[in-house]
Coordinates of C-alpha atoms in Angstrom, one line a residue:
Chain A
M3 CA 59.4 -14.4 -32.2
G4 CA 57.6 -17.2 -33.5
I5 CA 54.9 -19.0 -31.6
A6 CA 57.0 -22.7 -31.4
E7 CA 60.7 -21.9 -31.0
E8 CA 61.3 -24.6 -29.4
S9 CA 61.5 -26.8 -32.1
S10 CA 64.5 -26.2 -34.1
M11 CA 65.9 -28.0 -37.1
K12 CA 68.0 -30.6 -35.0
T13 CA 65.0 -31.5 -32.6
T14 CA 62.6 -32.2 -35.1
R15 CA 65.0 -34.3 -36.9
F16 CA 65.0 -36.5 -34.1
T17 CA 62.4 -39.2 -34.6
P18 CA 63.1 -41.7 -32.3
S19 CA 63.0 -44.9 -34.9
K20 CA 62.1 -46.9 -31.9
L21 CA 59.7 -45.0 -30.4
N22 CA 57.6 -45.1 -33.4
L23 CA 57.8 -48.5 -33.4
V24 CA 56.4 -48.8 -29.7
L25 CA 53.6 -46.6 -30.5
L26 CA 52.7 -48.4 -34.1
L27 CA 52.6 -51.7 -32.1
L28 CA 50.3 -50.1 -29.0
A29 CA 48.3 -48.7 -32.1
L30 CA 47.8 -52.1 -34.0
V31 CA 47.3 -54.0 -30.4
A32 CA 44.9 -50.7 -28.9
P33 CA 42.0 -52.1 -30.3
F34 CA 41.6 -55.5 -29.0
V35 CA 41.9 -53.7 -25.1
L36 CA 39.7 -50.6 -25.4
Y37 CA 37.2 -49.7 -27.6
P38 CA 37.5 -49.2 -31.0
V39 CA 35.1 -46.5 -31.6
F40 CA 36.7 -44.3 -29.2
L41 CA 40.4 -44.8 -30.6
M42 CA 39.1 -43.8 -34.2
K43 CA 37.8 -40.9 -32.4
V44 CA 41.2 -40.1 -31.3
L45 CA 43.0 -41.0 -34.5
C46 CA 40.5 -38.5 -36.5
F47 CA 41.2 -35.8 -34.2
A48 CA 44.6 -36.2 -33.8
L49 CA 44.7 -36.1 -38.1
F50 CA 43.2 -33.1 -37.4
A51 CA 45.2 -31.8 -34.9
C52 CA 48.0 -32.6 -36.9
A53 CA 47.2 -30.7 -39.8
F54 CA 46.4 -27.7 -38.1
N55 CA 49.5 -27.9 -36.3
L56 CA 51.7 -27.9 -39.8
L57 CA 50.4 -24.0 -40.3
L58 CA 50.7 -23.1 -36.4
G59 CA 53.9 -25.1 -35.5
F60 CA 55.6 -25.0 -38.4
A61 CA 54.6 -22.1 -40.2
G62 CA 53.6 -19.9 -37.0
L63 CA 50.3 -19.3 -38.6
L64 CA 47.3 -19.4 -36.5
S65 CA 44.4 -20.5 -38.3
F66 CA 41.0 -19.6 -36.4
G67 CA 38.5 -21.5 -39.0
H68 CA 40.1 -25.2 -39.2
A69 CA 36.5 -26.3 -38.9
V70 CA 35.4 -25.8 -41.9
F71 CA 37.9 -28.2 -43.3
L72 CA 37.0 -30.6 -41.3
G73 CA 33.4 -30.4 -41.5
T74 CA 33.7 -29.8 -45.6
G75 CA 35.1 -33.0 -45.8
G76 CA 32.6 -34.5 -43.8
Y77 CA 29.4 -33.0 -45.6
V78 CA 30.9 -34.0 -48.9
T79 CA 31.9 -37.5 -48.0
G80 CA 28.5 -37.9 -46.1
Y81 CA 26.5 -36.6 -49.0
L82 CA 28.2 -39.2 -51.6
M83 CA 28.1 -41.9 -49.6
I84 CA 24.3 -41.7 -48.6
N85 CA 23.2 -40.5 -52.2
T86 CA 25.7 -42.4 -54.8
G87 CA 26.8 -45.6 -53.2
I88 CA 30.3 -45.1 -54.1
T89 CA 32.9 -46.8 -52.4
P90 CA 34.3 -45.3 -48.8
E91 CA 37.8 -44.9 -49.9
L92 CA 36.3 -42.6 -53.0
G93 CA 34.2 -41.0 -51.1
I94 CA 36.9 -39.6 -48.2
L95 CA 39.0 -38.9 -51.3
A96 CA 36.3 -36.7 -52.9
G97 CA 36.0 -35.4 -49.2
T98 CA 39.8 -34.4 -49.0
L99 CA 39.9 -32.9 -52.6
A100 CA 37.0 -30.6 -51.9
A101 CA 38.2 -29.0 -48.4
G102 CA 41.6 -28.7 -50.2
L103 CA 39.7 -26.8 -52.7
V104 CA 37.8 -24.8 -50.1
G105 CA 41.6 -24.6 -48.4
A106 CA 43.0 -22.9 -51.3
L107 CA 40.7 -20.5 -52.0
Y108 CA 40.5 -19.6 -48.1
G109 CA 44.3 -19.7 -48.3
K110 CA 44.4 -17.4 -51.2
L111 CA 42.6 -14.8 -49.6
A112 CA 44.0 -15.7 -45.7
V113 CA 47.8 -15.0 -46.3
R114 CA 47.1 -11.5 -47.5
R115 CA 47.2 -10.5 -44.0
E116 CA 49.4 -11.8 -41.0
G117 CA 49.6 -12.6 -37.3
I118 CA 46.6 -11.7 -35.1
Y119 CA 44.6 -10.1 -38.5
F120 CA 45.3 -13.8 -40.2
A121 CA 43.2 -15.7 -37.3
M122 CA 40.3 -13.2 -37.6
V123 CA 40.1 -13.5 -41.4
T124 CA 40.6 -17.1 -41.2
L125 CA 37.4 -17.1 -38.4
A126 CA 35.4 -14.9 -40.1
L127 CA 35.8 -16.9 -43.6
A128 CA 35.0 -19.8 -41.1
Q129 CA 31.6 -18.4 -40.3
L130 CA 30.7 -17.5 -43.5
A131 CA 30.8 -21.4 -44.9
F132 CA 28.9 -22.4 -41.3
F133 CA 25.9 -20.1 -42.6
F134 CA 26.5 -21.4 -45.9
Y135 CA 26.3 -25.1 -45.0
L136 CA 23.4 -23.7 -42.2
Q137 CA 21.1 -23.1 -45.3
A138 CA 22.4 -25.3 -47.9
P139 CA 19.9 -27.6 -48.9
F140 CA 22.6 -30.8 -49.5
T141 CA 23.4 -30.6 -45.8
G142 CA 20.5 -31.3 -43.7
G143 CA 20.4 -28.0 -41.7
E144 CA 20.6 -28.4 -38.0
D145 CA 19.7 -32.2 -38.5
G146 CA 23.4 -33.1 -40.3
L147 CA 23.4 -35.8 -42.6
Q148 CA 22.6 -38.9 -40.6
G149 CA 22.8 -42.6 -40.9
V150 CA 25.7 -42.1 -43.2
P151 CA 26.9 -45.7 -44.5
R152 CA 30.2 -47.0 -44.0
G153 CA 30.4 -49.5 -46.8
H154 CA 32.7 -51.8 -48.1
L155 CA 36.7 -50.5 -48.6
F156 CA 37.1 -51.4 -52.2
G157 CA 34.2 -53.0 -52.5
F158 CA 34.7 -56.0 -50.4
I159 CA 35.9 -55.5 -46.8
D160 CA 32.8 -54.5 -44.6
L161 CA 33.3 -51.7 -42.7
A162 CA 30.1 -51.9 -39.9
N163 CA 32.8 -53.8 -38.5
N164 CA 34.4 -51.9 -35.9
L165 CA 37.5 -53.7 -35.9
Q166 CA 38.3 -53.4 -39.9
M167 CA 37.0 -49.9 -39.8
Y168 CA 39.6 -49.2 -36.8
F169 CA 42.6 -50.5 -39.0
F170 CA 41.1 -48.6 -42.0
V171 CA 41.1 -45.3 -39.7
L172 CA 44.9 -46.4 -38.5
A173 CA 46.2 -47.0 -42.0
I174 CA 44.5 -43.2 -42.7
F175 CA 46.3 -41.5 -40.1
L176 CA 49.4 -42.8 -40.5
F177 CA 49.3 -41.7 -44.3
G178 CA 48.3 -38.0 -43.1
F179 CA 50.8 -38.0 -40.0
W180 CA 53.2 -39.3 -43.0
L181 CA 53.1 -37.0 -45.2
I182 CA 53.2 -34.3 -42.7
Q183 CA 56.3 -35.6 -41.7
R184 CA 57.4 -36.2 -44.9
T185 CA 56.6 -31.8 -46.0
V186 CA 57.9 -30.6 -42.5
H187 CA 61.7 -32.1 -42.9
S188 CA 61.6 -31.2 -47.1
P189 CA 63.2 -28.0 -48.4
F190 CA 59.8 -27.0 -48.3
G191 CA 59.4 -27.4 -45.0
Q192 CA 62.7 -25.8 -44.1
V193 CA 61.2 -22.5 -45.9
L194 CA 58.3 -22.9 -43.8
K195 CA 60.3 -22.5 -40.5
A196 CA 62.2 -19.9 -42.0
I197 CA 59.4 -18.4 -42.8
R198 CA 58.0 -18.4 -39.2
E199 CA 61.2 -17.6 -37.8
N200 CA 62.1 -14.4 -39.6
E201 CA 60.0 -13.3 -42.4
P202 CA 61.3 -10.2 -43.7
R203 CA 64.5 -12.2 -44.3
A204 CA 63.0 -15.0 -45.8
I205 CA 61.5 -12.6 -48.4
S206 CA 65.0 -10.9 -48.6
L207 CA 66.2 -14.5 -49.8
G208 CA 63.7 -14.3 -52.6
Y209 CA 61.1 -16.5 -51.5
N210 CA 57.7 -15.5 -52.3
V211 CA 56.4 -16.3 -48.8
N212 CA 53.1 -15.9 -49.6
D213 CA 52.8 -18.6 -52.2
Y214 CA 54.8 -20.7 -49.3
K215 CA 52.1 -20.1 -46.8
W216 CA 48.8 -20.9 -49.2
V217 CA 50.7 -24.3 -50.6
A218 CA 50.9 -25.2 -46.5
F219 CA 47.7 -23.9 -46.1
I220 CA 46.0 -25.9 -49.1
I221 CA 48.1 -29.3 -47.7
S222 CA 46.8 -28.5 -43.5
A223 CA 43.0 -28.1 -45.2
G224 CA 43.0 -30.9 -47.2
L225 CA 44.7 -32.9 -44.2
A226 CA 42.1 -31.8 -41.9
G227 CA 39.5 -32.5 -44.6
L228 CA 40.8 -36.1 -44.7
A229 CA 40.0 -36.3 -40.8
G230 CA 36.7 -35.1 -41.4
S231 CA 35.6 -37.5 -44.1
T232 CA 37.3 -40.3 -42.0
K233 CA 35.2 -39.0 -38.6
T234 CA 31.7 -39.0 -40.7
L235 CA 32.4 -42.4 -41.6
V236 CA 33.2 -43.9 -38.3
F237 CA 30.5 -41.9 -36.5
Q238 CA 27.8 -42.5 -39.7
L239 CA 27.2 -38.3 -39.0
A240 CA 28.0 -35.0 -40.3
S241 CA 26.8 -31.8 -38.3
L242 CA 27.1 -28.2 -38.2
T243 CA 29.2 -29.1 -35.0
D244 CA 31.7 -29.9 -37.3
V245 CA 32.1 -26.5 -39.1
H246 CA 30.9 -24.5 -35.8
W247 CA 33.5 -21.9 -34.1
H248 CA 34.0 -23.8 -30.7
M249 CA 35.7 -26.9 -33.0
S250 CA 37.8 -24.8 -34.6
G251 CA 38.6 -23.4 -30.7
E252 CA 39.4 -27.1 -30.0
V253 CA 41.6 -28.1 -32.4
V254 CA 43.7 -25.1 -31.4
L255 CA 43.7 -26.6 -27.8
M256 CA 44.2 -29.7 -28.9
T257 CA 47.7 -28.8 -30.6
L258 CA 48.2 -26.2 -27.2
V259 CA 47.8 -29.0 -24.7
G260 CA 50.2 -31.7 -26.7
G261 CA 52.6 -29.0 -28.0
M262 CA 52.7 -26.6 -30.4
G263 CA 55.3 -27.0 -33.6
T264 CA 56.4 -31.2 -32.2
L265 CA 55.1 -33.6 -33.9
F266 CA 53.6 -35.7 -31.8
G267 CA 52.5 -33.2 -29.3
P268 CA 48.9 -33.0 -31.4
L269 CA 48.4 -36.9 -31.4
V270 CA 49.2 -36.6 -27.9
G271 CA 47.2 -33.3 -27.1
A272 CA 44.1 -34.7 -28.8
A273 CA 44.2 -38.1 -27.2
A274 CA 43.9 -35.8 -23.9
I275 CA 41.2 -34.0 -24.9
V276 CA 39.0 -36.3 -26.2
T277 CA 39.9 -38.8 -23.3
I278 CA 38.5 -35.7 -20.8
Q279 CA 35.7 -34.9 -23.2
N280 CA 34.7 -38.5 -23.2
Y281 CA 35.2 -38.4 -19.0
L282 CA 33.3 -35.7 -18.7
S283 CA 30.5 -35.6 -20.8
G284 CA 29.6 -39.5 -18.9
G285 CA 29.5 -37.9 -15.9
E286 CA 27.9 -34.9 -13.9
L287 CA 30.6 -32.5 -15.1
G288 CA 29.2 -32.8 -18.4
N289 CA 27.6 -29.5 -17.8
Y290 CA 30.8 -27.6 -17.2
I291 CA 32.8 -29.1 -20.2
H292 CA 33.4 -25.2 -21.7
I293 CA 34.0 -23.9 -18.4
I294 CA 37.0 -26.9 -18.2
M295 CA 38.1 -26.3 -21.8
G296 CA 38.1 -22.6 -21.5
A297 CA 40.6 -23.5 -17.9
I298 CA 42.4 -25.6 -19.7
F299 CA 43.0 -22.9 -22.4
V300 CA 44.2 -20.4 -19.6
V301 CA 46.1 -22.5 -17.9
C302 CA 47.8 -24.0 -20.8
V303 CA 48.8 -20.3 -22.0
L304 CA 50.0 -18.8 -18.6
A305 CA 52.0 -21.8 -17.6
F306 CA 52.7 -24.8 -19.8
R307 CA 53.0 -23.1 -23.7
N308 CA 55.3 -25.6 -24.6
G309 CA 52.3 -28.6 -24.1
I310 CA 53.1 -31.6 -23.0
V311 CA 55.7 -33.3 -25.6
G312 CA 57.7 -30.3 -25.7
Q313 CA 57.7 -30.2 -21.8
F314 CA 59.0 -33.7 -21.6
R315 CA 61.3 -33.0 -24.2
K316 CA 62.8 -30.1 -22.5
V317 CA 63.4 -32.3 -19.5
L318 CA 64.9 -34.5 -21.5
K319 CA 67.2 -32.1 -22.9
Q320 CA 68.1 -30.6 -19.6
N321 CA 68.4 -34.0 -17.6
F322 CA 70.0 -36.1 -19.8
Chain B
M15 CA 3.1 7.4 -50.3
A16 CA 4.4 4.6 -48.9
T17 CA 6.4 3.3 -52.4
F18 CA 8.8 4.7 -54.6
L19 CA 10.1 3.1 -57.4
G20 CA 8.5 0.1 -56.5
I21 CA 10.3 0.0 -53.1
N22 CA 8.0 -0.3 -49.7
L23 CA 9.4 2.6 -47.9
F24 CA 8.0 1.4 -44.6
G25 CA 10.1 -1.6 -45.7
L26 CA 13.2 -0.1 -46.2
F27 CA 13.2 2.4 -43.3
G28 CA 12.6 -0.1 -41.3
Q29 CA 15.8 -2.3 -42.0
L30 CA 17.5 0.2 -42.4
L31 CA 16.9 1.3 -38.7
V32 CA 17.4 -2.2 -37.7
G33 CA 20.7 -1.8 -39.6
L34 CA 21.8 1.1 -37.8
I35 CA 21.1 -0.2 -34.5
N36 CA 23.2 -3.4 -35.3
G37 CA 25.8 -0.7 -36.7
S38 CA 25.8 0.8 -33.3
F39 CA 26.8 -2.2 -31.8
Y40 CA 29.5 -3.0 -33.9
A41 CA 30.6 0.3 -33.8
L42 CA 30.8 0.1 -30.4
L43 CA 32.4 -3.0 -30.1
S44 CA 35.1 -2.4 -32.9
L45 CA 36.1 0.7 -31.0
G46 CA 36.9 -0.8 -28.0
L47 CA 39.1 -3.9 -29.7
A48 CA 40.9 -1.0 -31.7
I49 CA 41.5 0.8 -28.5
I50 CA 43.0 -2.1 -27.0
F51 CA 45.0 -3.4 -30.1
G52 CA 46.5 0.2 -30.5
L53 CA 48.3 0.5 -27.6
L54 CA 49.0 -3.3 -25.9
K55 CA 49.0 -5.5 -29.8
I56 CA 46.4 -8.0 -28.7
I57 CA 42.8 -8.7 -29.9
N58 CA 40.8 -9.2 -26.9
F59 CA 38.8 -12.4 -27.8
A60 CA 36.7 -12.0 -24.5
Q61 CA 35.4 -8.8 -25.9
G62 CA 31.7 -10.3 -27.2
A63 CA 31.8 -12.2 -23.7
M64 CA 32.0 -8.7 -22.1
Y65 CA 29.0 -7.3 -24.1
M66 CA 27.4 -10.2 -23.1
L67 CA 28.8 -10.0 -19.1
G68 CA 27.2 -6.3 -19.6
A69 CA 23.7 -7.7 -20.8
F70 CA 23.5 -9.9 -17.8
A71 CA 25.0 -7.6 -15.1
A72 CA 21.8 -4.9 -16.2
W73 CA 19.5 -8.2 -16.2
M74 CA 20.7 -9.1 -12.6
A75 CA 21.2 -5.6 -11.0
L76 CA 17.3 -5.0 -11.9
N77 CA 15.8 -8.5 -10.9
Y78 CA 18.1 -8.9 -7.8
F79 CA 19.2 -5.5 -6.5
G80 CA 16.2 -3.7 -8.1
I81 CA 18.6 -1.0 -10.0
D82 CA 16.7 0.1 -12.5
Y83 CA 18.3 0.8 -16.4
W84 CA 19.9 4.2 -16.3
L85 CA 21.4 3.7 -13.3
A86 CA 22.6 0.0 -14.5
L87 CA 24.0 2.4 -18.0
V88 CA 26.5 3.9 -15.4
L89 CA 27.4 1.4 -13.0
V90 CA 27.8 -1.6 -15.3
P91 CA 30.5 -0.4 -18.1
L92 CA 32.1 0.7 -14.6
A93 CA 31.6 -3.0 -13.3
V94 CA 32.6 -4.5 -16.5
G95 CA 35.8 -2.4 -16.9
A96 CA 36.9 -3.7 -13.6
M97 CA 36.6 -6.8 -14.7
G98 CA 38.9 -5.9 -17.5
I99 CA 41.0 -4.5 -15.3
L100 CA 41.2 -7.5 -13.5
M101 CA 41.9 -9.7 -16.4
E102 CA 44.9 -7.4 -17.4
R103 CA 46.7 -7.5 -14.5
V104 CA 46.7 -11.1 -13.4
L105 CA 46.5 -13.1 -17.0
I106 CA 47.6 -10.6 -20.0
R107 CA 50.2 -8.6 -18.1
P108 CA 52.2 -12.0 -17.0
I109 CA 52.5 -12.6 -20.8
A110 CA 53.1 -9.5 -22.3
K111 CA 55.9 -10.2 -23.7
E112 CA 55.2 -13.3 -25.2
D113 CA 53.6 -13.7 -29.3
H114 CA 50.8 -12.2 -29.0
L115 CA 48.8 -14.9 -30.4
Y116 CA 49.1 -16.3 -27.2
S117 CA 47.0 -13.3 -25.4
L118 CA 44.5 -14.2 -28.4
L119 CA 44.6 -17.8 -27.4
L120 CA 44.3 -16.9 -23.5
T121 CA 41.2 -14.3 -23.9
F122 CA 39.4 -17.2 -26.0
G123 CA 39.8 -19.3 -23.3
V124 CA 38.5 -16.4 -20.7
A125 CA 35.5 -16.4 -23.2
L126 CA 34.8 -19.9 -23.5
M127 CA 34.6 -20.1 -19.4
L128 CA 32.6 -16.9 -19.2
Q129 CA 30.1 -18.1 -21.7
G130 CA 29.9 -21.9 -20.0
V131 CA 29.5 -20.2 -16.5
F132 CA 26.6 -18.5 -17.6
T133 CA 24.9 -21.0 -19.8
H134 CA 25.4 -23.8 -16.7
V135 CA 23.5 -20.6 -14.4
F136 CA 21.1 -19.5 -16.6
G137 CA 20.1 -21.7 -19.4
S138 CA 20.9 -20.8 -23.3
S139 CA 17.4 -19.8 -24.0
G140 CA 17.7 -15.9 -23.4
M141 CA 16.0 -13.9 -21.3
A142 CA 13.9 -10.7 -21.2
Y143 CA 14.9 -7.1 -19.7
A144 CA 11.9 -4.6 -20.1
I145 CA 12.6 -1.3 -22.3
P146 CA 12.6 1.6 -19.5
E147 CA 9.7 3.7 -19.1
A148 CA 11.0 6.6 -20.6
L149 CA 11.9 5.5 -23.5
Q150 CA 8.6 3.2 -24.5
G151 CA 5.8 4.1 -26.7
G152 CA 7.8 5.6 -30.3
I153 CA 7.0 8.6 -32.6
K154 CA 5.1 8.2 -35.4
L155 CA 7.3 9.6 -39.0
P156 CA 6.1 10.2 -42.2
F157 CA 7.6 7.2 -43.9
M158 CA 8.2 5.2 -40.7
Y159 CA 7.5 4.1 -37.4
L160 CA 10.6 4.7 -34.9
P161 CA 10.5 3.2 -31.6
A162 CA 11.4 5.4 -28.9
Y163 CA 14.4 3.0 -27.4
R164 CA 15.6 1.9 -31.0
A165 CA 16.2 5.4 -31.8
W166 CA 17.7 6.2 -28.0
I167 CA 20.1 3.2 -29.3
V168 CA 21.5 4.8 -32.1
V169 CA 21.7 8.1 -30.2
A170 CA 23.5 7.3 -27.5
S171 CA 26.2 4.9 -29.3
I172 CA 27.0 7.6 -31.5
V173 CA 27.4 10.1 -28.7
V174 CA 29.4 8.0 -26.9
C175 CA 31.3 6.8 -29.9
G176 CA 32.2 10.3 -30.6
A177 CA 33.0 11.1 -27.3
T178 CA 35.4 8.8 -27.0
W179 CA 37.3 9.9 -30.7
W180 CA 37.4 13.3 -29.2
M181 CA 39.0 12.3 -26.2
I182 CA 41.6 10.2 -27.8
E183 CA 42.3 13.0 -31.1
K184 CA 41.9 15.8 -29.2
T185 CA 42.8 16.0 -25.0
R186 CA 46.2 15.4 -23.6
L187 CA 45.4 12.2 -22.3
G188 CA 44.5 11.3 -26.1
A189 CA 47.7 12.5 -26.9
Y190 CA 49.4 10.2 -24.6
L191 CA 47.2 7.3 -25.8
R192 CA 48.4 7.9 -29.6
A193 CA 52.0 8.2 -28.3
G194 CA 52.2 5.0 -26.7
T195 CA 50.8 3.7 -29.7
E196 CA 53.4 4.9 -31.3
N197 CA 56.4 3.9 -29.2
A198 CA 55.6 3.1 -25.7
Q199 CA 59.0 2.5 -24.6
L200 CA 60.0 6.4 -25.1
M201 CA 56.6 7.5 -23.4
Q202 CA 57.9 5.6 -20.2
A203 CA 61.0 7.5 -20.8
F204 CA 59.5 10.5 -20.7
G205 CA 57.8 9.7 -17.2
I206 CA 54.8 8.4 -18.2
N207 CA 53.5 5.6 -16.0
V208 CA 52.8 3.1 -19.2
P209 CA 51.5 -0.2 -17.5
L210 CA 49.0 2.1 -15.4
M211 CA 48.2 3.7 -19.1
V212 CA 48.0 -0.4 -20.4
T213 CA 45.9 -1.4 -17.7
L214 CA 43.1 1.6 -18.3
T215 CA 43.2 1.1 -21.6
F216 CA 42.2 -2.1 -21.6
G217 CA 39.7 -1.5 -18.7
F218 CA 37.9 1.3 -21.0
G219 CA 37.8 -0.7 -24.4
V220 CA 36.0 -3.8 -22.0
A221 CA 33.7 -1.2 -20.4
L222 CA 32.7 -0.2 -23.9
A223 CA 32.2 -3.6 -24.4
G224 CA 30.4 -3.7 -21.1
F225 CA 27.8 -0.8 -22.2
A226 CA 27.3 -2.0 -25.3
G227 CA 25.4 -4.9 -23.5
V228 CA 23.3 -2.8 -21.2
M229 CA 21.9 -0.9 -24.4
A230 CA 21.5 -4.6 -25.9
A231 CA 19.7 -5.8 -22.9
P232 CA 16.0 -4.4 -23.7
V233 CA 16.7 -4.9 -27.6
Y234 CA 17.9 -8.6 -27.8
S235 CA 17.1 -11.2 -25.6
V236 CA 20.0 -11.7 -23.0
S237 CA 21.5 -15.3 -23.5
P238 CA 24.9 -16.5 -23.1
D239 CA 26.0 -16.7 -26.5
M240 CA 24.7 -13.3 -27.8
G241 CA 28.4 -12.3 -27.6
S242 CA 30.0 -15.1 -29.1
N243 CA 27.9 -14.5 -32.1
L244 CA 28.4 -10.8 -32.3
L245 CA 32.3 -11.2 -31.9
I246 CA 32.8 -13.1 -35.0
I247 CA 31.0 -10.1 -37.2
V248 CA 33.0 -7.7 -35.5
F249 CA 36.4 -9.4 -36.5
A250 CA 35.3 -9.3 -39.6
I251 CA 34.4 -5.6 -39.6
V252 CA 37.7 -5.0 -38.0
V253 CA 39.6 -6.8 -40.8
I254 CA 37.2 -4.3 -43.4
G255 CA 38.4 -1.4 -41.7
G256 CA 41.6 -2.0 -40.3
M257 CA 42.4 -1.1 -36.7
G258 CA 44.9 1.9 -38.1
S259 CA 42.3 4.6 -36.9
I260 CA 39.4 4.9 -34.2
G261 CA 37.3 7.4 -36.4
G262 CA 37.8 4.2 -38.8
A263 CA 36.7 1.7 -36.7
I264 CA 33.7 3.9 -35.7
L265 CA 32.4 4.5 -39.2
T266 CA 32.9 0.7 -40.5
G267 CA 30.9 -0.4 -37.8
L268 CA 28.1 1.9 -38.8
G269 CA 28.3 1.6 -41.9
M270 CA 28.3 -2.3 -42.1
G271 CA 25.1 -2.4 -40.2
I272 CA 23.8 0.0 -43.0
V273 CA 24.7 -2.5 -45.4
E274 CA 23.5 -5.6 -43.4
G275 CA 20.1 -3.7 -43.3
L276 CA 20.1 -3.3 -46.7
T277 CA 20.9 -6.4 -47.9
K278 CA 18.3 -7.8 -44.9
Y279 CA 15.5 -5.6 -47.4
F280 CA 16.6 -6.7 -51.3
Y281 CA 18.1 -9.9 -50.7
P282 CA 17.2 -11.4 -46.9
E283 CA 19.0 -14.7 -47.9
A284 CA 22.5 -13.1 -47.8
S285 CA 22.0 -11.0 -44.5
S286 CA 23.5 -13.4 -42.3
T287 CA 27.0 -13.3 -44.6
V288 CA 26.9 -10.3 -46.3
I289 CA 30.0 -8.6 -44.1
F290 CA 32.1 -11.7 -44.3
L291 CA 31.6 -11.2 -48.3
V292 CA 32.3 -7.6 -48.0
M293 CA 35.3 -8.4 -45.8
V294 CA 36.2 -10.6 -48.9
I295 CA 36.4 -7.9 -51.6
V296 CA 38.3 -5.7 -49.1
L297 CA 41.0 -8.4 -49.0
L298 CA 40.9 -8.7 -52.6
L299 CA 41.3 -5.1 -53.1
K300 CA 42.7 -3.4 -50.7
P301 CA 44.3 -6.3 -47.7
A302 CA 45.2 -3.8 -45.4
G303 CA 41.4 -2.7 -44.5
L304 CA 39.8 0.5 -45.6
F305 CA 41.7 2.6 -42.9
G306 CA 44.6 0.8 -42.4
K307 CA 48.0 1.7 -43.4
E308 CA 49.7 -0.2 -46.2
A309 CA 52.4 -2.7 -44.4

């Protein structure tokens, strides 16, 4: 029944350390070859998508309002960096906690409904937050918070330098990715998967499924906030775009394209979508961006439900 | 005369009317969603886009082909319904057996595409559609001025909602539909063509959105994002009402419009969020929704 039955226990535990090592090496070399700001954007969205996928792929919960957590993290970090002059690591910590807090509140409400209702509840709650941020005095309304200073990490590493910023962002991403991996493979993660596969059975085994979903929601929201906080530092901007429902849709698309319920899927999906968007917005096709995103959605759902990583794994399993 | 207990009656009734009009659109859209959900168990994320399509179709019919409002009121829902039938057959049918979340994502993609196409062609600023001649002007009531077109919206949508309710609850066709909602497989065993019924139901639900779009064209500006903003509110209303009952969907839609209108009068700052706040309260007190069955 679950939306991502592809990833049974065995396959998710299959995380080849060689692949991890190669990817890490690539990530270390990449900023010397590619534009660091682009790479940081990919990493931020990858973390966002990984956080979202923890809910959708491993707990079977489709949140259509995850932009709220990205935006909350961004606004809190941006506001603190502009107005208090704290160091960036504290700013990011505050943004992450704030997003986790909103997640605790929203999650408590959302887990009271299931399936399609869960998606509608999260979307509606996100819209509530959107109107709040639109009117609240500290978000800068339509303009957003501009010129957020990146500051000095721990007080002495200047993050205005893109290369130093990149490695900071990479460290954050790796931490988030590691945390998700730990969560998925922990006993807690196994219970989440059990809930995804057969909720009534999980209940009959004595698990309080709503509490499990709630905790998963908080972790996911907090990590989405971490991504938003980091993104705000990278682009020195927190704006309504980040809390708009378009953004909630985008993270769904990234996860879908990459492969739901796979650990690396959201990373691949985020890289693919960010690349496409960057490519489109530069050229004549910029006006067609929403049409193309919508078309990718439709094609993926109709013909490519496993996503890039899921499909790759399927082919690998069939042929080797 | 115009004040009662310190309340400006002109303003109050004005906002109530606005609320009732918004409520009419909420009711039409959530009714469509509920009918589709009943039989197909999916949520049509493109319902808002279909509403937008209805408004644009009316605008294009008038400006390109000289088709007036009254004819558009009949033709456009048919055309939008036909779009829905095509969508169901070509896109939704192939994934009917998959998890229903996939169809939500699919219709979301369709909504993005439609909105993108209209933004590309017409820009995002919005266009005006004149009120039909017969409904211009208004009636002066002792406590307020009632514009004729606005009264028409409320009356027409209540009639359409009522007729739909009657058709589903009281006719043989409606009985098939209700039976299909309970157990489609058994229906098929009795010799009813369920796949055809599913297609027509989807078409009808979408046509309701198209109808709402034509009705909305003269009062709201016709713009590509008119549907998506409305749809998110309608989602909240669907959560508040629960989709178990057709009458419930209609009543919740109208009721939430009135709640919104009252809020606009007494505390305008909260008018854009009040429906979401009601949703939060309902989730806390009666998670299954006001008219929903306890799961």
